[in-house]
Coordinates of N, CA, C and O in Angstrom, one line a residue:
X9 N 15.6 49.2 -21.3 CA 16.2 50.4 -22.1 C 17.2 51.0 -21.0 O 16.7 51.6 -20.5
X10 N 18.3 51.4 -21.8 CA 19.3 52.0 -21.2 C 19.1 53.6 -21.7 O 18.9 53.7 -22.8
X11 N 19.4 54.6 -20.7 CA 19.5 55.8 -21.4 C 20.8 56.5 -21.7 O 21.9 56.3 -21.0
X12 N 20.8 57.0 -22.9 CA 22.1 57.5 -23.7 C 22.1 59.1 -22.8 O 21.4 59.9 -23.0
X13 N 23.3 59.2 -22.6 CA 23.6 60.8 -22.3 C 24.7 61.1 -23.0 O 25.5 60.0 -23.7
X14 N 24.9 62.5 -22.8 CA 25.9 63.1 -23.8 C 27.7 62.7 -23.4 O 28.4 62.4 -24.0
X15 N 27.6 62.3 -22.0 CA 28.9 61.6 -21.2 C 28.8 60.2 -21.4 O 29.9 59.6 -20.8
X16 N 28.2 59.5 -22.6 CA 28.2 57.9 -22.4 C 29.2 57.4 -23.1 O 29.3 56.0 -23.4
X17 N 29.7 58.2 -23.8 CA 31.0 58.0 -24.9 C 32.1 57.3 -23.8 O 32.6 57.7 -23.0
X18 N 32.6 56.0 -24.2 CA 33.9 55.7 -23.8 C 35.1 56.5 -23.6 O 36.0 55.8 -23.1
X19 N 35.2 57.5 -24.6 CA 36.4 58.6 -24.9 C 36.2 59.5 -23.9 O 37.2 60.2 -23.8
X20 N 35.2 59.7 -23.2 CA 34.8 60.7 -22.2 C 35.3 60.3 -20.8 O 34.2 59.6 -20.5
X21 N 36.2 60.1 -20.1 CA 36.4 59.7 -19.2 C 36.6 60.4 -17.6 O 37.2 61.5 -17.9
X22 N 35.9 60.1 -16.7 CA 36.0 61.0 -15.5 C 34.9 62.1 -15.5 O 35.0 63.1 -14.8
X23 N 33.8 62.0 -16.3 CA 33.1 63.3 -16.4 C 31.7 63.0 -15.5 O 30.6 63.2 -16.1
X24 N 31.7 61.8 -15.1 CA 30.3 61.5 -14.4 C 30.0 62.5 -13.3 O 28.6 63.1 -13.4
X25 N 30.8 63.4 -12.8 CA 30.2 64.3 -12.1 C 29.8 65.8 -12.8 O 28.9 66.1 -12.1
X26 N 30.1 65.9 -14.0 CA 29.7 66.9 -14.8 C 28.3 66.4 -14.9 O 27.4 67.4 -15.3
X27 N 28.0 65.1 -15.7 CA 26.9 64.7 -15.8 C 26.0 64.9 -14.8 O 24.6 65.5 -14.8
X28 N 26.1 64.5 -13.5 CA 25.4 65.0 -12.3 C 25.4 66.1 -12.0 O 24.0 66.6 -11.8
X29 N 26.0 67.2 -12.3 CA 25.7 68.7 -12.5 C 24.8 68.9 -13.4 O 23.9 70.1 -13.0
X30 N 24.9 68.7 -14.3 CA 24.1 69.0 -15.5 C 22.9 68.6 -15.0 O 21.7 69.8 -15.4
X31 N 22.5 67.4 -14.6 CA 21.0 67.2 -14.0 C 20.6 67.8 -13.3 O 19.2 68.2 -13.1
X32 N 21.5 68.2 -12.1 CA 20.9 69.0 -11.1 C 20.4 70.1 -11.4 O 19.4 70.9 -11.0
X33 N 21.1 70.6 -12.4 CA 21.1 72.1 -13.1 C 19.6 72.1 -13.9 O 18.7 73.0 -13.6
X34 N 19.3 70.9 -14.5 CA 18.1 71.1 -15.1 C 16.8 70.9 -14.3 O 15.6 71.1 -14.8
X35 N 17.1 70.1 -13.2 CA 15.9 70.2 -12.2 C 15.7 71.5 -11.6 O 14.4 71.7 -11.0
X36 N 16.4 72.4 -11.3 CA 16.4 73.6 -10.3 C 15.7 74.8 -11.4 O 16.1 74.9 -12.4
X37 N 14.1 74.7 -10.8 CA 13.5 75.8 -11.7 C 13.0 76.9 -11.3 O 12.6 77.7 -12.0
X38 N 13.7 77.2 -10.0 CA 13.1 78.6 -9.5 C 13.8 79.8 -10.1 O 15.1 79.6 -10.5
X39 N 13.3 80.6 -10.7 CA 13.8 81.8 -11.4 C 14.0 83.2 -10.4 O 14.2 83.9 -11.0
X40 N 14.3 83.0 -9.1 CA 14.2 83.9 -8.3 C 15.7 83.7 -7.3 O 16.1 82.6 -7.1
X41 N 16.3 85.0 -7.5 CA 16.3 86.1 -8.0 C 16.9 86.3 -9.2 O 17.5 85.3 -9.7
X42 N 16.0 87.3 -10.3 CA 16.7 87.7 -11.8 C 18.2 87.7 -11.5 O 18.4 88.3 -10.6
X43 N 18.7 87.4 -12.7 CA 20.3 87.9 -12.5 C 20.7 87.9 -14.1 O 20.0 88.0 -15.0
X44 N 21.9 88.3 -13.9 CA 22.6 89.0 -15.3 C 24.1 88.2 -15.1 O 24.5 88.4 -14.3
X45 N 24.5 87.9 -16.5 CA 25.9 87.4 -16.6 C 26.3 88.4 -17.7 O 25.9 88.3 -18.8
X46 N 27.6 89.0 -17.6 CA 27.9 89.8 -18.8 C 29.4 89.4 -18.6 O 30.2 89.1 -17.8
X47 N 30.1 89.9 -19.7 CA 31.2 89.7 -20.0 C 32.0 91.1 -19.9 O 31.6 91.8 -20.6
X48 N 33.3 91.4 -19.4 CA 33.8 92.3 -19.2 C 35.0 92.5 -19.8 O 36.1 91.5 -19.2
X49 N 35.4 93.1 -20.9 CA 36.7 93.2 -21.2 C 37.7 94.3 -20.4 O 37.4 95.5 -20.4
X50 N 38.7 93.9 -20.3 CA 39.8 94.9 -20.0 C 40.1 96.1 -21.1 O 39.6 96.0 -22.1
X51 N 41.2 97.2 -20.1 CA 41.4 98.1 -21.1 C 42.2 97.8 -22.2 O 42.2 98.5 -23.3
X52 N 43.0 96.8 -22.1 CA 43.8 96.1 -23.3 C 43.1 95.5 -24.1 O 43.6 95.0 -25.4
X53 N 41.8 95.5 -24.0 CA 41.1 94.3 -24.8 C 41.3 92.9 -25.0 O 40.3 92.3 -25.6
X54 N 42.0 92.5 -24.0 CA 42.4 91.1 -24.3 C 41.7 90.3 -23.1 O 41.2 89.5 -22.9
X55 N 42.3 90.7 -22.0 CA 41.7 90.4 -20.5 C 40.1 90.2 -20.5 O 39.8 91.4 -20.8
X56 N 39.7 89.1 -19.8 CA 38.1 89.0 -19.9 C 37.9 88.8 -18.7 O 38.5 88.1 -17.7
X57 N 36.5 89.3 -17.7 CA 36.1 88.9 -16.3 C 34.6 88.7 -16.9 O 34.2 89.4 -17.9
X58 N 34.3 88.0 -15.9 CA 32.9 87.9 -15.8 C 32.3 88.7 -14.6 O 32.6 88.7 -13.7
X59 N 30.7 88.9 -14.8 CA 30.0 89.9 -13.7 C 28.7 89.1 -13.8 O 28.1 89.2 -14.7
X60 N 28.6 88.5 -12.5 CA 27.0 87.8 -12.4 C 26.4 89.3 -11.3 O 27.3 89.5 -10.2
X61 N 25.2 89.5 -11.7 CA 24.4 90.7 -10.7 C 23.2 89.9 -10.7 O 22.5 89.7 -11.5
X62 N 23.1 90.0 -9.4 CA 21.4 89.3 -9.0 C 21.0 90.9 -8.5 O 21.1 91.5 -7.8
X63 N 19.5 90.6 -8.8 CA 18.6 91.6 -8.2 C 18.1 91.4 -6.8 O 17.2 90.3 -6.6
X64 N 18.6 91.8 -5.7 CA 18.7 91.5 -4.2 C 17.9 92.4 -3.5 O 18.5 92.7 -2.5
X65 N 16.9 93.7 -4.2 CA 16.2 94.4 -3.5 C 15.6 94.0 -2.1 O 15.0 93.4 -2.3
X66 N 16.0 94.8 -1.2 CA 15.4 94.6 0.2 C 16.5 93.7 1.0 O 16.5 93.7 2.0
X67 N 17.5 93.2 0.8 CA 18.1 92.6 1.4 C 19.5 93.4 1.6 O 20.4 94.0 1.0
X68 N 19.8 93.3 3.0 CA 21.1 93.9 3.6 C 22.2 93.1 3.4 O 22.3 92.0 3.1
X69 N 23.5 93.7 3.7 CA 24.6 93.1 3.4 C 25.0 91.6 4.3 O 25.1 91.0 3.8
X70 N 24.4 91.7 5.4 CA 24.1 90.8 6.2 C 23.2 89.6 6.0 O 23.2 88.5 6.6
X71 N 22.1 89.8 5.5 CA 21.3 89.3 4.8 C 21.7 87.9 3.6 O 21.0 87.1 3.5
X72 N 22.8 88.7 3.0 CA 23.4 87.6 2.0 C 24.7 87.0 2.2 O 25.5 87.6 3.2
X73 N 24.5 85.9 1.7 CA 26.2 85.0 1.8 C 26.5 84.4 0.5 O 26.0 83.9 -0.3
X74 N 28.0 85.0 0.4 CA 28.1 84.3 -0.9 C 29.2 83.4 -0.6 O 30.3 83.9 -0.1
X75 N 29.5 82.0 -1.2 CA 30.5 81.2 -1.1 C 30.9 80.5 -2.1 O 30.2 80.4 -3.1
X76 N 32.0 80.0 -2.2 CA 32.5 78.7 -3.4 C 32.8 77.5 -2.4 O 33.2 77.4 -1.1
X77 N 31.7 76.4 -3.0 CA 32.1 75.1 -2.7 C 32.4 74.1 -3.8 O 31.6 74.2 -4.5
X78 N 33.6 73.6 -3.5 CA 34.0 72.7 -4.5 C 34.0 73.8 -6.0 O 34.8 75.0 -6.1
X79 N 33.1 73.0 -6.9 CA 33.2 74.0 -8.1 C 31.9 74.8 -8.4 O 31.5 75.0 -9.5
X80 N 31.5 75.0 -7.3 CA 30.4 76.2 -7.2 C 30.4 77.7 -6.6 O 30.8 77.4 -5.5
X81 N 29.7 78.2 -7.2 CA 29.5 79.6 -6.8 C 28.0 79.6 -5.9 O 27.0 79.2 -6.7
X82 N 28.0 79.6 -4.9 CA 26.7 79.7 -4.2 C 26.2 81.3 -3.4 O 27.1 81.8 -2.9
X83 N 25.2 81.7 -3.9 CA 24.5 82.8 -3.1 C 23.3 82.4 -2.6 O 22.7 82.1 -3.2
X84 N 23.4 82.9 -1.3 CA 22.2 82.7 -0.4 C 21.4 84.1 0.2 O 22.7 85.1 0.6
X85 N 20.1 84.2 0.3 CA 19.7 85.3 0.9 C 18.6 84.8 1.8 O 18.0 84.1 1.5
X86 N 18.8 85.5 3.0 CA 18.0 85.1 4.1 C 17.3 86.4 4.7 O 18.2 87.0 5.5
X87 N 16.2 86.7 4.7 CA 15.6 88.0 5.5 C 14.8 87.0 6.5 O 13.8 86.3 6.5
X88 N 14.6 87.9 7.8 CA 13.8 87.2 8.7 C 12.5 88.5 8.7 O 12.6 89.6 8.5
X89 N 11.6 87.8 9.2 CA 10.5 88.6 9.6 C 10.6 89.3 10.7 O 10.8 88.8 11.7
X90 N 10.2 90.8 10.7 CA 10.2 91.8 11.7 C 8.7 91.7 12.2 O 7.8 92.0 11.9
X91 N 8.8 91.2 13.5 CA 7.7 90.7 14.2 C 6.9 91.7 14.8 O 6.1 91.7 15.0
X92 N 8.1 93.1 15.1 CA 7.4 94.4 15.7 C 6.9 95.4 14.8 O 5.9 95.8 14.9
X93 N 6.5 94.9 13.2 CA 6.1 95.8 12.3 C 4.5 95.4 11.9 O 4.4 94.0 12.0
X94 N 3.5 96.0 12.1 CA 2.0 95.7 11.8 C 1.8 96.2 10.3 O 1.7 97.3 9.9
X95 N 1.7 95.3 9.5 CA 1.4 95.4 8.3 C -0.3 95.4 7.7 O -1.0 94.6 8.2
X96 N -0.5 96.6 6.9 CA -2.0 96.8 6.6 C -2.2 96.1 5.3 O -3.1 95.3 5.1
X97 N -0.8 95.7 4.5 CA -1.2 95.2 3.4 C 0.5 94.7 3.2 O 1.5 95.3 3.3
X98 N 0.8 93.4 2.8 CA 2.2 92.7 2.7 C 2.1 92.4 1.5 O 1.6 91.3 1.1
X99 N 2.7 93.2 0.7 CA 2.8 92.7 -0.8 C 4.5 92.3 -1.1 O 4.8 91.4 -2.1
X100 N 5.4 92.7 -0.3 CA 6.9 92.3 -0.5 C 7.2 91.2 0.6 O 7.0 91.6 1.7
X101 N 6.9 90.3 0.2 CA 7.6 89.0 1.5 C 9.0 88.7 1.7 O 9.9 89.0 0.8
X102 N 9.1 88.4 2.9 CA 10.6 88.2 3.5 C 10.9 86.8 2.7 O 10.4 85.8 3.3
X103 N 11.4 86.6 1.5 CA 12.0 85.5 0.9 C 13.2 85.3 1.0 O 13.9 85.9 1.2
X104 N 13.4 83.8 1.1 CA 15.1 83.2 1.1 C 15.2 82.7 -0.1 O 13.9 82.0 -0.9
X105 N 16.6 82.8 -0.5 CA 16.7 82.0 -1.9 C 18.2 81.4 -1.7 O 19.1 81.6 -0.8
X106 N 18.6 80.4 -2.8 CA 20.0 79.7 -2.7 C 20.0 79.8 -4.5 O 18.9 79.3 -4.9
X107 N 21.3 80.3 -5.0 CA 21.1 80.3 -6.4 C 22.7 80.0 -6.4 O 23.8 80.5 -5.8
X108 N 22.7 78.8 -7.2 CA 23.9 78.0 -7.6 C 24.4 78.3 -8.9 O 23.9 78.2 -9.8
X109 N 25.7 78.6 -9.0 CA 26.5 78.9 -10.6 C 27.8 78.1 -10.4 O 28.3 77.7 -9.7
X110 N 27.7 76.9 -11.4 CA 28.8 76.0 -11.6 C 29.6 76.6 -12.3 O 29.9 77.3 -13.1
X111 N 31.3 76.5 -11.6 CA 32.5 77.3 -11.9 C 33.3 76.6 -13.2 O 33.6 75.1 -12.5
X112 N 33.8 76.8 -14.0 CA 34.7 75.8 -14.5 C 36.1 75.8 -13.9 O 36.1 76.8 -12.9
X113 N 36.7 75.0 -13.9 CA 38.2 74.8 -13.5 C 38.8 76.3 -13.6 O 39.2 76.6 -15.1
X114 N 39.8 76.4 -12.7 CA 40.5 77.5 -13.0 C 39.6 78.9 -12.4 O 40.3 79.8 -12.5
X115 N 38.4 79.0 -12.5 CA 37.6 80.4 -12.5 C 38.0 80.6 -11.2 O 37.6 80.0 -10.1
X116 N 38.0 82.2 -11.1 CA 38.2 82.6 -9.3 C 37.1 83.5 -9.0 O 37.1 84.5 -10.3
X117 N 36.6 84.0 -7.9 CA 36.0 85.1 -7.5 C 37.0 86.2 -7.1 O 37.9 85.9 -6.0
X118 N 36.9 87.1 -7.5 CA 37.7 88.4 -7.4 C 37.2 89.0 -6.0 O 37.5 89.5 -5.3
X119 N 35.4 89.1 -6.3 CA 34.9 89.9 -5.3 C 33.5 90.3 -5.3 O 33.4 89.8 -6.6
X120 N 32.7 90.9 -4.5 CA 31.3 91.1 -4.6 C 30.9 92.1 -3.8 O 31.6 92.8 -2.8
X121 N 30.0 92.9 -4.3 CA 29.4 94.6 -4.0 C 27.9 94.6 -4.0 O 27.4 94.0 -4.9
X122 N 27.2 94.9 -3.1 CA 26.2 95.1 -3.2 C 25.8 96.6 -3.5 O 26.4 97.7 -2.6
X123 N 25.1 97.3 -4.3 CA 24.9 98.4 -4.6 C 23.3 98.8 -5.0 O 23.2 98.3 -6.1
X124 N 22.6 99.7 -4.5 CA 20.8 100.1 -5.1 C 20.5 98.7 -5.7 O 19.6 98.9 -6.6
X125 N 20.5 97.8 -4.6 CA 20.0 96.6 -4.7 C 20.0 95.5 -5.5 O 19.9 94.2 -5.9
X126 N 21.5 95.6 -6.2 CA 22.1 94.5 -7.1 C 23.1 94.2 -6.4 O 24.3 95.0 -6.1
X127 N 23.1 93.0 -6.6 CA 24.8 92.4 -6.1 C 25.7 92.0 -7.0 O 25.0 90.9 -7.8
X128 N 26.8 92.6 -7.5 CA 27.6 92.2 -8.1 C 28.6 91.3 -7.8 O 29.3 91.6 -6.9
X129 N 29.0 90.3 -8.4 CA 30.1 89.2 -8.3 C 30.8 89.3 -9.2 O 30.7 88.6 -10.7
X130 N 32.5 89.7 -9.5 CA 33.3 89.7 -10.6 C 33.9 88.3 -10.4 O 34.5 87.5 -9.3
X131 N 34.2 87.5 -11.5 CA 34.9 86.4 -11.6 C 36.1 86.5 -12.8 O 35.9 87.4 -13.5
X132 N 37.1 86.0 -12.7 CA 38.0 86.0 -13.8 C 38.6 84.4 -14.0 O 38.4 83.4 -12.6
X133 N 39.3 84.0 -15.2 CA 40.0 83.2 -15.3 C 41.4 83.3 -15.5 O 41.6 83.8 -16.9
X134 N 42.5 83.1 -14.7 CA 44.0 83.6 -15.0 C 44.5 82.2 -16.3 O 43.7 81.6 -16.2
X135 N 45.0 82.9 -17.3 CA 45.5 82.3 -18.0 C 46.2 80.9 -17.5 O 47.4 81.2 -17.0
X136 N 45.8 80.1 -17.9 CA 46.3 78.6 -17.3 C 47.6 78.4 -18.3 O 47.7 78.5 -19.4
X137 N 48.6 78.0 -17.9 CA 49.9 77.6 -18.5 C 49.6 76.1 -19.0 O 49.1 75.3 -18.4
X138 N 50.2 75.8 -20.3 CA 50.0 74.5 -21.2 C 50.9 73.3 -20.3 O 52.1 74.2 -20.1
X139 N 50.2 72.5 -19.7 CA 51.1 71.5 -19.2 C 51.0 70.1 -20.2 O 50.3 69.5 -20.4
X140 N 52.3 70.1 -20.7 CA 52.7 68.8 -21.4 C 53.7 67.8 -20.5 O 54.9 68.4 -20.0
X141 N 53.7 66.7 -20.6 CA 53.9 65.7 -19.6 C 54.3 64.4 -20.2 O 53.2 63.8 -21.0
X142 N 55.6 64.0 -20.4 CA 56.0 62.8 -21.1 C 55.5 61.7 -20.2 O 55.8 61.8 -18.8
X143 N 54.9 60.5 -20.3 CA 54.6 59.5 -19.7 C 55.5 58.3 -20.3 O 55.3 58.0 -21.4
X144 N 56.6 57.7 -19.1 CA 57.1 56.7 -19.5 C 56.4 55.4 -19.8 O 55.5 55.2 -18.9
X145 N 57.2 54.9 -20.7 CA 56.4 53.2 -20.8 C 57.1 52.1 -20.0 O 58.3 52.3 -20.6
X146 N 56.7 51.3 -19.3 CA 57.7 50.4 -18.7 C 57.2 49.1 -19.9 O 56.6 48.9 -20.0
X147 N 58.6 48.5 -19.6 CA 58.2 47.1 -20.6 C 58.6 46.0 -19.5 O 59.5 46.0 -18.9
X148 N 57.9 45.2 -19.5 CA 57.6 44.2 -18.7 C 58.0 42.7 -19.4 O 57.1 42.5 -20.5
X149 N 58.9 41.9 -19.2 CA 58.9 40.6 -20.0 C 58.2 39.3 -19.5 O 57.7 39.4 -18.5

């Protein structure tokens, strides 16, 4: 029995990578760190930005890495165990994480800011120009 997918239509050409990305996202079940995504409107009311805010309490700037690879925004956090400290109780673990966000074509990262244990990453999508191109048809006898 063959599996039907949303992108199996013969009219959707070149969407194999999108389908693989959706499958990968469905498999990632770790909810750490928690995050918000909000839409920010500019003063003129039309320009729009997105802000991703991750709760990264306990992570310093040097513990965090924000990169873009192809069409993904990847946020990594690495904390090292301080072996010089002696804990009587350890309820806060030194945890590592990697959180990936798939970016649509044209999305760009403006910047990132760490404040009060929250990492905010701002994104925008500049208005794309409409490209209409005439395709010449060649006739062969």
